[in-house]
Short mmCIF file of C-alpha atoms and ligand atoms in Angstrom, two decimals:
data_model
loop_
_atom_site.label_atom_id
_atom_site.label_comp_id
_atom_site.label_asym_id
_atom_site.label_seq_id
_atom_site.Cartn_x
_atom_site.Cartn_y
_atom_site.Cartn_z
CA UNK A 1 0.01 -0.02 -0.02
CA UNK A 2 1.32 3.37 -0.98
CA UNK A 3 2.00 5.53 2.10
CA UNK A 4 -0.38 8.38 2.04
CA UNK A 5 1.19 11.76 2.75
CA UNK A 6 -0.92 13.34 5.46
CA UNK A 7 -1.09 17.06 6.27
CA UNK A 8 -0.80 17.46 10.02
CA UNK A 9 -2.32 20.59 11.39
CA UNK A 10 -4.35 21.19 14.48
CA UNK A 11 -7.66 21.80 12.60
CA UNK A 12 -7.68 18.78 10.25
CA UNK A 13 -9.51 15.66 11.25
CA UNK A 14 -7.26 12.78 10.57
CA UNK A 15 -8.29 9.32 9.32
CA UNK A 16 -8.59 6.58 11.97
CA UNK A 17 -5.47 4.51 12.60
CA UNK A 18 -5.38 1.42 10.41
CA UNK A 19 -8.04 2.74 7.95
CA UNK A 20 -6.74 3.90 4.67
CA UNK A 21 -7.79 6.33 1.95
CA UNK A 22 -7.29 4.71 -1.42
CA UNK A 23 -6.43 7.47 -3.86
CA UNK A 24 -7.18 7.41 -7.61
CA UNK A 25 -3.65 6.43 -8.66
CA UNK A 26 -4.02 3.26 -6.62
CA UNK A 27 -7.72 2.70 -6.97
CA UNK A 28 -7.12 2.15 -10.80
CA UNK A 29 -5.07 -0.96 -9.73
CA UNK A 30 -7.97 -2.05 -7.47
CA UNK A 31 -10.40 -1.64 -10.34
CA UNK A 32 -8.16 -3.63 -12.70
CA UNK A 33 -7.96 -6.54 -10.08
CA UNK A 34 -11.75 -6.35 -9.42
CA UNK A 35 -12.57 -6.61 -13.19
CA UNK A 36 -10.39 -9.80 -13.39
CA UNK A 37 -12.05 -11.19 -10.33
CA UNK A 38 -15.52 -10.46 -11.50
CA UNK A 39 -14.99 -11.95 -14.92
CA UNK A 40 -13.25 -15.05 -13.55
CA UNK A 41 -15.68 -15.90 -10.80
CA UNK A 42 -18.57 -15.49 -13.20
CA UNK A 43 -16.80 -17.86 -15.57
CA UNK A 44 -16.59 -20.55 -12.78
CA UNK A 45 -20.30 -20.12 -12.01
CA UNK A 46 -20.22 -17.88 -9.00
CA UNK A 47 -22.79 -15.25 -8.32
CA UNK A 48 -22.08 -12.08 -6.35
CA UNK A 49 -23.89 -11.58 -3.02
CA UNK A 50 -23.92 -8.15 -1.35
CA UNK A 51 -23.95 -8.26 2.42
CA UNK A 52 -24.47 -5.86 5.25
CA UNK A 53 -21.35 -4.50 6.97
CA UNK A 54 -23.06 -4.71 10.33
CA UNK A 55 -24.44 -7.91 11.95
CA UNK A 56 -25.68 -9.07 15.37
CA UNK A 57 -22.55 -9.82 17.50
CA UNK A 58 -23.82 -13.24 18.33
CA UNK A 59 -23.41 -14.28 14.66
CA UNK A 60 -19.60 -13.88 14.91
CA UNK A 61 -19.34 -15.36 18.38
CA UNK A 62 -21.13 -18.51 17.28
CA UNK A 63 -19.30 -18.97 13.96
CA UNK A 64 -15.73 -17.74 14.37
CA UNK A 65 -15.49 -19.04 17.97
CA UNK A 66 -15.48 -17.32 21.40
CA UNK A 67 -11.80 -18.21 22.10
CA UNK A 68 -10.41 -16.88 18.85
CA UNK A 69 -8.32 -13.69 18.66
CA UNK A 70 -10.87 -12.10 16.36
CA UNK A 71 -13.80 -12.61 18.81
CA UNK A 72 -11.74 -12.05 21.97
CA UNK A 73 -10.09 -8.87 21.13
CA UNK A 74 -10.48 -7.64 17.57
CA UNK A 75 -14.16 -6.96 16.91
CA UNK A 76 -15.65 -3.47 16.55
CA UNK A 77 -18.70 -4.10 18.75
CA UNK A 78 -21.09 -1.52 20.07
CA UNK A 79 -24.58 -1.17 21.47
CA UNK A 80 -27.13 0.66 19.39
CA UNK A 81 -29.62 3.20 20.78
CA UNK A 82 -31.83 0.32 21.99
CA UNK A 83 -28.93 -1.47 23.71
CA UNK A 84 -28.63 -4.25 21.17
CA UNK A 85 -25.08 -5.45 20.44
CA UNK A 86 -23.87 -5.15 16.82
CA UNK A 87 -20.50 -5.85 15.24
CA UNK A 88 -18.80 -4.52 12.14
CA UNK A 89 -18.13 -7.71 10.18
CA UNK A 90 -14.56 -8.97 10.83
CA UNK A 91 -14.86 -11.46 7.85
CA UNK A 92 -17.43 -12.47 5.32
CA UNK A 93 -18.15 -16.21 5.82
CA UNK A 94 -20.35 -15.86 8.76
CA UNK A 95 -22.65 -13.20 7.23
CA UNK A 96 -22.68 -15.01 3.92
CA UNK A 97 -23.95 -18.22 5.63
CA UNK A 98 -26.40 -16.14 7.69
CA UNK A 99 -27.73 -14.62 4.44
CA UNK A 100 -27.87 -17.91 2.55
CA UNK A 101 -29.89 -19.57 5.34
CA UNK A 102 -32.14 -16.52 5.82
CA UNK A 103 -32.94 -16.23 2.10
CA UNK A 104 -33.75 -19.96 1.75
CA UNK A 105 -30.83 -20.55 -0.62
CA UNK A 106 -29.40 -23.66 0.96
CA UNK A 107 -32.06 -26.29 1.56
CA UNK A 108 -31.45 -29.10 -1.01
CA UNK A 109 -29.60 -26.69 -3.20
CA UNK A 110 -26.09 -25.88 -4.34
CA UNK A 111 -24.90 -22.39 -4.26
CA UNK A 112 -21.68 -20.76 -5.48
CA UNK A 113 -21.44 -17.24 -4.08
CA UNK A 114 -18.75 -14.49 -3.94
CA UNK A 115 -18.59 -11.09 -2.15
CA UNK A 116 -16.23 -8.27 -1.97
CA UNK A 117 -16.01 -5.43 0.59
CA UNK A 118 -14.42 -4.07 3.74
CA UNK A 119 -13.89 -6.08 6.90
CA UNK A 120 -13.02 -4.60 10.36
CA UNK A 121 -10.58 -6.04 12.87
CA UNK A 122 -9.03 -4.10 15.81
CA UNK A 123 -5.51 -5.38 15.11
CA UNK A 124 -2.15 -3.61 15.58
CA UNK A 125 -1.81 -1.85 12.28
CA UNK A 126 1.28 -2.42 10.20
CA UNK A 127 2.25 -2.84 6.59
CA UNK A 128 -0.30 -5.31 5.15
CA UNK A 129 -2.40 -5.48 8.39
CA UNK A 130 -5.13 -2.90 8.70
CA UNK A 131 -8.23 -2.28 10.87
CA UNK A 132 -10.32 -1.75 7.77
CA UNK A 133 -9.20 -4.05 5.13
CA UNK A 134 -10.82 -5.56 2.00
CA UNK A 135 -11.63 -9.13 1.24
CA UNK A 136 -12.96 -10.98 -1.84
CA UNK A 137 -14.57 -14.14 -0.59
CA UNK A 138 -15.97 -17.17 -2.27
CA UNK A 139 -18.22 -19.73 -0.67
CA UNK A 140 -19.52 -22.95 -2.33
CA UNK A 141 -22.49 -24.62 -0.47
CA UNK A 142 -23.79 -28.13 -0.97
CA UNK A 143 -20.70 -29.76 -2.40
CA UNK A 144 -19.01 -32.68 -0.83
CA UNK A 145 -15.65 -34.09 -1.78
CA UNK A 146 -12.38 -32.68 -2.90
CA UNK A 147 -13.28 -31.73 -6.47
CA UNK A 148 -14.74 -28.42 -5.45
CA UNK A 149 -11.70 -27.66 -3.17
CA UNK A 150 -9.47 -28.36 -6.12
CA UNK A 151 -11.50 -26.13 -8.40
CA UNK A 152 -11.41 -23.25 -5.91
CA UNK A 153 -7.68 -23.56 -5.75
CA UNK A 154 -7.30 -23.77 -9.46
CA UNK A 155 -9.49 -20.64 -9.82
CA UNK A 156 -7.18 -18.69 -7.50
CA UNK A 157 -4.12 -20.08 -9.33
CA UNK A 158 -5.57 -18.82 -12.57
CA UNK A 159 -6.22 -15.36 -10.98
CA UNK A 160 -2.48 -15.09 -9.81
CA UNK A 161 -1.53 -15.90 -13.25
CA UNK A 162 -3.69 -13.31 -14.82
CA UNK A 163 -2.48 -10.68 -12.29
CA UNK A 164 1.16 -11.56 -13.03
CA UNK A 165 1.67 -12.86 -9.47
CA UNK A 166 2.01 -16.57 -10.09
CA UNK A 167 5.79 -16.61 -9.33
CA UNK A 168 5.34 -14.72 -6.03
CA UNK A 169 2.65 -16.83 -4.35
CA UNK A 170 2.81 -20.41 -3.17
CA UNK A 171 0.17 -22.79 -1.85
CA UNK A 172 0.18 -24.40 1.54
CA UNK A 173 -2.21 -27.18 2.44
CA UNK A 174 -3.28 -29.07 5.56
CA UNK A 175 -6.19 -31.12 6.75
CA UNK A 176 -7.76 -30.46 10.19
CA UNK A 177 -9.99 -33.44 10.05
CA UNK A 178 -13.52 -33.66 11.34
CA UNK A 179 -14.28 -32.14 14.74
CA UNK A 180 -14.08 -35.40 16.61
CA UNK A 181 -10.72 -36.13 15.07
CA UNK A 182 -9.49 -32.62 15.94
CA UNK A 183 -10.76 -33.03 19.49
CA UNK A 184 -8.58 -36.22 19.91
CA UNK A 185 -5.62 -34.40 18.36
CA UNK A 186 -6.16 -31.37 20.51
CA UNK A 187 -5.97 -33.47 23.65
CA UNK A 188 -2.77 -35.10 22.44
CA UNK A 189 -1.27 -31.76 21.59
CA UNK A 190 -2.24 -30.15 24.94
CA UNK A 191 -0.76 -33.10 26.84
CA UNK A 192 2.46 -32.67 24.80
CA UNK A 193 2.57 -28.87 25.49
CA UNK A 194 1.92 -29.45 29.21
CA UNK A 195 4.88 -31.81 29.34
CA UNK A 196 6.95 -29.08 27.73
CA UNK A 197 5.36 -26.11 29.41
CA UNK A 198 8.73 -24.67 30.64
CA UNK A 199 9.68 -24.17 27.02
CA UNK A 200 6.60 -22.36 25.90
CA UNK A 201 6.55 -18.57 25.60
CA UNK A 202 4.02 -16.41 27.37
CA UNK A 203 1.75 -16.14 24.35
CA UNK A 204 1.65 -19.86 23.88
CA UNK A 205 0.87 -20.47 27.57
CA UNK A 206 -2.05 -18.15 27.18
CA UNK A 207 -3.20 -19.97 23.97
CA UNK A 208 -2.86 -23.33 25.68
CA UNK A 209 -5.79 -22.35 27.90
CA UNK A 210 -7.94 -20.72 25.22
CA UNK A 211 -7.17 -21.99 21.72
CA UNK A 212 -4.21 -24.40 21.96
CA UNK A 213 -3.83 -25.38 18.27
CA UNK A 214 -3.00 -21.71 17.47
CA UNK A 215 0.39 -22.43 19.20
CA UNK A 216 1.16 -24.42 16.01
CA UNK A 217 1.37 -21.34 13.88
CA UNK A 218 3.51 -19.44 16.39
CA UNK A 219 6.30 -17.50 14.48
CA UNK A 220 8.58 -17.55 17.55
CA UNK A 221 11.87 -19.27 16.28
CA UNK A 222 12.51 -20.62 19.81
CA UNK A 223 9.45 -22.67 19.61
CA UNK A 224 10.16 -24.35 16.17
CA UNK A 225 12.11 -27.34 17.52
CA UNK A 226 9.45 -28.05 20.12
CA UNK A 227 6.68 -27.84 17.48
CA UNK A 228 8.67 -30.01 15.17
CA UNK A 229 8.51 -32.86 17.63
CA UNK A 230 4.86 -32.29 18.48
CA UNK A 231 2.18 -34.78 17.55
CA UNK A 232 0.99 -34.23 13.97
CA UNK A 233 -2.67 -33.98 12.97
CA UNK A 234 -2.05 -36.18 9.86
CA UNK A 235 -1.50 -39.12 12.22
CA UNK A 236 -4.99 -38.57 13.68
CA UNK A 237 -7.08 -38.23 10.60
CA UNK A 238 -9.64 -40.97 9.88
CA UNK A 239 -9.50 -42.96 6.58
CA UNK A 240 -12.04 -40.80 4.93
CA UNK A 241 -10.24 -37.55 5.69
CA UNK A 242 -6.94 -39.07 4.66
CA UNK A 243 -8.32 -40.25 1.28
CA UNK A 244 -9.88 -36.82 0.63
CA UNK A 245 -6.69 -35.13 1.26
CA UNK A 246 -4.71 -37.55 -0.94
CA UNK A 247 -7.25 -37.13 -3.74
CA UNK A 248 -6.99 -33.32 -3.54
CA UNK A 249 -3.26 -33.43 -3.65
CA UNK A 250 -3.47 -35.82 -6.62
CA UNK A 251 -5.82 -33.47 -8.65
CA UNK A 252 -3.57 -30.44 -7.89
CA UNK A 253 -0.46 -32.30 -8.90
CA UNK A 254 -2.15 -33.41 -12.15
CA UNK A 255 -3.18 -29.81 -12.84
CA UNK A 256 0.45 -28.66 -12.43
CA UNK A 257 -0.12 -26.74 -9.12
CA UNK A 258 2.82 -26.81 -6.80
CA UNK A 259 2.00 -26.88 -3.06
CA UNK A 260 3.57 -27.63 0.28
CA UNK A 261 1.81 -29.67 3.00
CA UNK A 262 2.15 -27.56 6.12
CA UNK A 263 1.16 -29.46 9.30
CA UNK A 264 1.26 -26.26 11.33
CA UNK A 265 -1.42 -24.53 9.20
CA UNK A 266 -4.39 -24.32 11.63
CA UNK A 267 -6.15 -21.11 10.72
CA UNK A 268 -7.45 -18.53 13.19
CA UNK A 269 -11.23 -19.29 12.92
CA UNK A 270 -12.87 -22.28 14.63
CA UNK A 271 -15.32 -23.38 11.91
CA UNK A 272 -13.03 -25.40 9.71
CA UNK A 273 -13.66 -29.18 9.40
CA UNK A 274 -11.31 -30.57 6.87
CA UNK A 275 -8.93 -29.20 4.16
CA UNK A 276 -7.43 -25.82 4.88
CA UNK A 277 -5.17 -23.86 2.65
CA UNK A 278 -3.29 -20.56 2.41
CA UNK A 279 -1.65 -18.88 -0.46
CA UNK A 280 1.45 -17.11 0.87
CA UNK A 281 4.13 -14.69 -0.37
CA UNK A 282 7.61 -13.87 0.86
CA UNK A 283 7.35 -10.42 -0.62
CA UNK A 284 5.19 -8.82 2.07
CA UNK A 285 7.20 -9.32 5.19
CA UNK A 286 5.32 -10.71 8.17
CA UNK A 287 1.87 -10.46 6.46
CA UNK A 288 2.53 -13.27 3.99
CA UNK A 289 -0.95 -14.77 3.65
CA UNK A 290 -2.76 -13.24 0.62
CA UNK A 291 -5.67 -15.81 0.48
CA UNK A 292 -6.88 -18.43 2.91
CA UNK A 293 -9.77 -20.79 3.38
CA UNK A 294 -10.98 -24.31 3.71
CA UNK A 295 -13.92 -26.65 4.32
CA UNK A 296 -16.43 -25.83 7.09
CA UNK A 297 -19.18 -28.52 6.88
CA UNK A 298 -20.82 -27.76 10.23
CA UNK A 299 -21.26 -24.01 10.20
CA UNK A 300 -24.61 -23.87 8.34
CA UNK A 301 -26.14 -26.20 10.84
CA UNK A 302 -24.45 -24.41 13.86
CA UNK A 303 -26.11 -21.23 12.61
CA UNK A 304 -29.56 -22.77 12.36
CA UNK A 305 -29.70 -24.11 8.80
CA UNK A 306 -30.06 -27.64 7.57
CA UNK A 307 -26.74 -29.59 7.44
CA UNK A 308 -24.94 -28.35 4.40
CA UNK A 309 -21.34 -28.96 3.29
CA UNK A 310 -19.46 -25.88 2.62
CA UNK A 311 -16.05 -24.69 1.47
CA UNK A 312 -14.54 -21.33 0.68
CA UNK A 313 -11.79 -18.83 0.87
CA UNK A 314 -11.10 -15.13 1.20
CA UNK A 315 -8.27 -13.09 -0.32
CA UNK A 316 -6.95 -9.94 1.21
CA UNK A 317 -7.24 -7.32 -1.45
CA UNK A 318 -4.93 -4.87 0.22
CA UNK A 319 -2.09 -7.42 0.17
CA UNK A 320 -2.74 -8.37 -3.41
CA UNK A 321 -2.62 -4.75 -4.49
CA UNK A 322 0.60 -4.20 -2.51
CA UNK A 323 2.10 -7.19 -4.31
CA UNK A 324 1.07 -5.81 -7.70
CA UNK A 325 2.43 -2.39 -6.81
CA UNK A 326 5.76 -3.96 -5.81
CA UNK A 327 5.94 -5.50 -9.25
CA UNK A 328 4.47 -2.45 -10.88
CA UNK A 329 6.98 -2.49 -13.69
CA UNK A 330 5.95 -5.87 -15.01
CA UNK A 331 2.29 -4.93 -14.67
CA UNK A 332 2.23 -1.30 -15.66
CA UNK A 333 1.37 -2.00 -19.39
CA UNK A 334 -1.69 -4.12 -18.29
CA UNK A 335 -3.11 -1.60 -15.84
CA UNK A 336 -5.90 0.81 -16.97
CA UNK A 337 -4.63 4.30 -17.66
CA UNK A 338 -6.40 7.35 -16.25
CA UNK A 339 -4.57 9.65 -18.75
CA UNK A 340 -7.05 11.34 -21.03
CA UNK A 341 -6.83 10.84 -24.69
CA UNK A 342 -7.53 14.56 -25.26
CA UNK A 343 -7.50 17.74 -23.16
CA UNK A 344 -9.77 20.60 -24.22
CA UNK A 345 -8.07 24.06 -24.03
CA UNK A 346 -10.70 26.71 -23.93
CA UNK A 347 -9.56 30.32 -24.02
CA UNK A 348 -12.17 32.74 -22.76
CA UNK A 349 -15.69 32.42 -21.46
CA UNK A 350 -17.32 32.07 -24.87
CA UNK A 351 -14.89 29.24 -25.85
CA UNK A 352 -15.58 27.53 -22.57
CA UNK A 353 -19.29 27.60 -23.15
CA UNK A 354 -18.89 26.35 -26.72
CA UNK A 355 -16.30 23.76 -25.74
CA UNK A 356 -18.48 22.12 -23.08
CA UNK A 357 -21.17 21.53 -25.82
CA UNK A 358 -18.68 20.18 -28.35
CA UNK A 359 -17.08 17.96 -25.76
CA UNK A 360 -20.48 16.38 -25.19
CA UNK A 361 -20.91 15.75 -28.98
CA UNK A 362 -17.46 14.02 -28.93
CA UNK A 363 -18.33 11.91 -25.95
CA UNK A 364 -21.64 10.81 -27.60
CA UNK A 365 -19.87 9.90 -30.90
CA UNK A 366 -16.83 8.21 -29.12
CA UNK A 367 -17.95 6.54 -25.93
CA UNK A 368 -14.31 5.21 -25.25
CA UNK A 369 -12.87 8.74 -25.44
CA UNK A 370 -11.37 10.04 -22.20
CA UNK A 371 -11.64 13.78 -22.61
CA UNK A 372 -10.83 16.37 -19.96
CA UNK A 373 -12.04 19.94 -20.30
CA UNK A 374 -10.20 22.92 -18.92
CA UNK A 375 -12.90 24.53 -16.75
CA UNK A 376 -10.43 26.40 -14.54
CA UNK A 377 -9.63 29.48 -16.71
CA UNK A 378 -6.05 30.57 -17.40
CA UNK A 379 -4.24 31.71 -20.54
CA UNK A 380 -3.13 29.46 -23.43
CA UNK A 381 0.30 28.80 -21.85
CA UNK A 382 -0.99 27.64 -18.50
CA UNK A 383 -3.70 25.52 -20.13
CA UNK A 384 -1.05 23.81 -22.30
CA UNK A 385 0.90 23.13 -19.25
CA UNK A 386 -2.16 21.41 -17.72
CA UNK A 387 -2.83 19.48 -20.90
CA UNK A 388 0.75 18.24 -20.93
CA UNK A 389 0.74 17.30 -17.24
CA UNK A 390 -2.49 15.37 -17.75
CA UNK A 391 -0.68 12.91 -19.99
CA UNK A 392 -3.18 13.56 -22.89
CA UNK A 393 -2.05 12.73 -26.36
CA UNK A 394 -4.02 15.57 -27.98
CA UNK A 395 -4.79 19.06 -27.05
CA UNK A 396 -8.03 20.33 -28.51
CA UNK A 397 -8.14 24.08 -28.65
CA UNK A 398 -10.85 26.65 -29.07
CA UNK A 399 -9.80 30.22 -29.09
CA UNK A 400 -11.14 33.45 -30.84
CA UNK A 401 -10.16 32.20 -34.35
CA UNK A 402 -11.79 28.72 -33.86
CA UNK A 403 -14.85 30.35 -32.43
CA UNK A 404 -15.35 32.62 -35.39
CA UNK A 405 -14.95 29.73 -37.91
CA UNK A 406 -16.82 27.14 -35.81
CA UNK A 407 -13.71 24.81 -35.90
CA UNK A 408 -11.54 23.08 -33.37
CA UNK A 409 -7.81 22.88 -33.54
CA UNK A 410 -6.12 19.61 -32.62
CA UNK A 411 -2.44 19.39 -31.62
CA UNK A 412 -0.59 16.12 -31.06
CA UNK A 413 1.22 16.68 -27.78
CA UNK A 414 3.42 13.53 -28.04
CA UNK A 415 4.58 13.55 -31.59
CA UNK A 416 5.78 16.31 -33.79
CA UNK A 417 2.94 16.66 -36.24
CA UNK A 418 1.69 20.01 -37.47
CA UNK A 419 -1.53 21.09 -35.67
CA UNK A 420 -4.73 20.84 -37.79
CA UNK A 421 -8.07 22.63 -37.68
CA UNK A 422 -11.24 20.42 -38.07
CA UNK A 423 -15.02 20.88 -38.07
CA UNK A 424 -16.70 18.64 -35.45
CA UNK A 425 -17.43 15.75 -37.79
CA UNK A 426 -13.86 15.67 -39.13
CA UNK A 427 -12.50 15.84 -35.57
CA UNK A 428 -14.70 12.87 -34.63
CA UNK A 429 -13.27 10.76 -37.49
CA UNK A 430 -9.67 11.90 -36.82
CA UNK A 431 -10.06 10.90 -33.09
CA UNK A 432 -11.73 7.72 -33.88
CA UNK A 433 -8.84 6.64 -36.04
CA UNK A 434 -6.38 7.66 -33.33
CA UNK A 435 -8.18 5.72 -30.64
CA UNK A 436 -8.00 2.60 -32.88
CA UNK A 437 -4.26 2.86 -33.15
P1 HAM B 1 -8.75 -14.99 7.28
O1 HAM B 1 -7.47 -15.84 7.12
O2 HAM B 1 -9.03 -14.47 8.52
O3 HAM B 1 -9.88 -15.86 6.70
O4 HAM B 1 -8.66 -13.92 6.20
C1 HAM B 1 -8.48 -14.06 4.81
C2 HAM B 1 -7.44 -13.10 4.25
O5 HAM B 1 -7.80 -11.79 4.55
C3 HAM B 1 -6.02 -13.22 4.79
O6 HAM B 1 -5.30 -14.22 4.18
C4 HAM B 1 -5.41 -11.85 4.52
O7 HAM B 1 -4.96 -11.91 3.17
C5 HAM B 1 -6.64 -10.95 4.66
N1 HAM B 1 -6.63 -10.23 5.96
C6 HAM B 1 -7.00 -10.71 7.11
N2 HAM B 1 -6.89 -9.86 8.15
C7 HAM B 1 -6.32 -8.71 7.54
C8 HAM B 1 -5.96 -7.45 7.97
N3 HAM B 1 -6.03 -7.05 9.19
N4 HAM B 1 -5.39 -6.53 7.13
C9 HAM B 1 -5.25 -6.91 5.78
N5 HAM B 1 -5.64 -8.14 5.30
C10 HAM B 1 -6.13 -9.04 6.17
C11 HAM B 1 -11.19 -15.47 6.57
O8 HAM B 1 -11.58 -14.31 6.85
C12 HAM B 1 -12.17 -16.58 6.26
N6 HAM B 1 -13.54 -15.96 6.30
C13 HAM B 1 -11.75 -17.12 4.91
C14 HAM B 1 -12.78 -18.18 4.47
C15 HAM B 1 -13.82 -18.02 3.55
N7 HAM B 1 -12.78 -19.41 4.85
C16 HAM B 1 -13.88 -20.03 4.22
N8 HAM B 1 -14.52 -19.14 3.46
#
């Protein structure tokens, strides 16, 4: 994320820590990514669902889990005027499931949904970790087996490829097994940690009481040897879970996707029930996860719906955009440009009034034309400077001479061609040809 220069004076209200303004130069990259996502997800049969930012607090407590970091200390929760507790959504899966149940979309049906928008977590802000951040999420309901998991992963791999990020992002996989399996594993892991309690750090001792499996993804280098020797969830999976995981790995290998099985990948949300995965990068420092998800077959029922298998993921848009900006050189030619094709120089009040009308005629005739008009006064020299700074290829000019002849002058600002005077129809044809080049 580009650092925004802020003006600090006493009277200016500053943005909230961890919540960013996304300025036009960067938002064009967001739009480019969003266009790819929209087209790709549609092509795989996913429909967009638009969800509220605010939900009842209970929804997140019941789904994400009371003992998770998100629910324990990261939610923006407040009471409304009637004393009801609401929370700004910290993620999209819970409210997507809530909406799918409430709108009768799940009973005996399959649904493939995606969403995009801001999420809110009260975390310690740093590069790649914000308090308002943006996720694009995908949830597939009603599908059992590993094919849908493989397809979701292949869809994201295709996206990385289209965005020019394929060489920067790698896939990690694990299976957490069914809840009963995980329960057994948790007991074994807790027993192991208790035997080694003297070697745990303070954070892990705290997690041991609240959410012990999270110790597994501790980044503390001093804990790595201890974790290396800890019991592994793979040894606890039942035959069905094991086979599913083997089949998934097989499909991915067949499809040419490289991955690493990471037994320490446990995820920070409680609802997962099988395969989990993360796409990670080395290029964003500590905040390496750019996309994460997995299977959560019990959540629909836990939130009051009929039992429905489900699997999905969410990608962190802020991190993806940072990655793209870091490799801006290789991507620049693919990004949409905000530079106008033409800049209208209008000298004097009468020329301005005439120019606005002509600009409209040009826009009607050439819908792809990006045309800026100078509506800010100034002499020819200052307007030419603005035209040049805008990056426009052409300056269109109306001064006294053009006004009297009902013509427009066109000057190529980038190549050394003599300027020409056109009537409106000839100018439309000239610009049409230039836009095709
Ligand atoms: P999550 O791992 O909490 O999963 O978040 C998914 C992605 O959101 C992360 O990999 C990261 O890229 C981005 N992200 C998370 N927190 C922040 C932050 N504070 N600042 C910037 N980016 C962030 C979920 O949210 C699940 N709902 C994913 C899912 C969907 N599982 C099944 N379906």
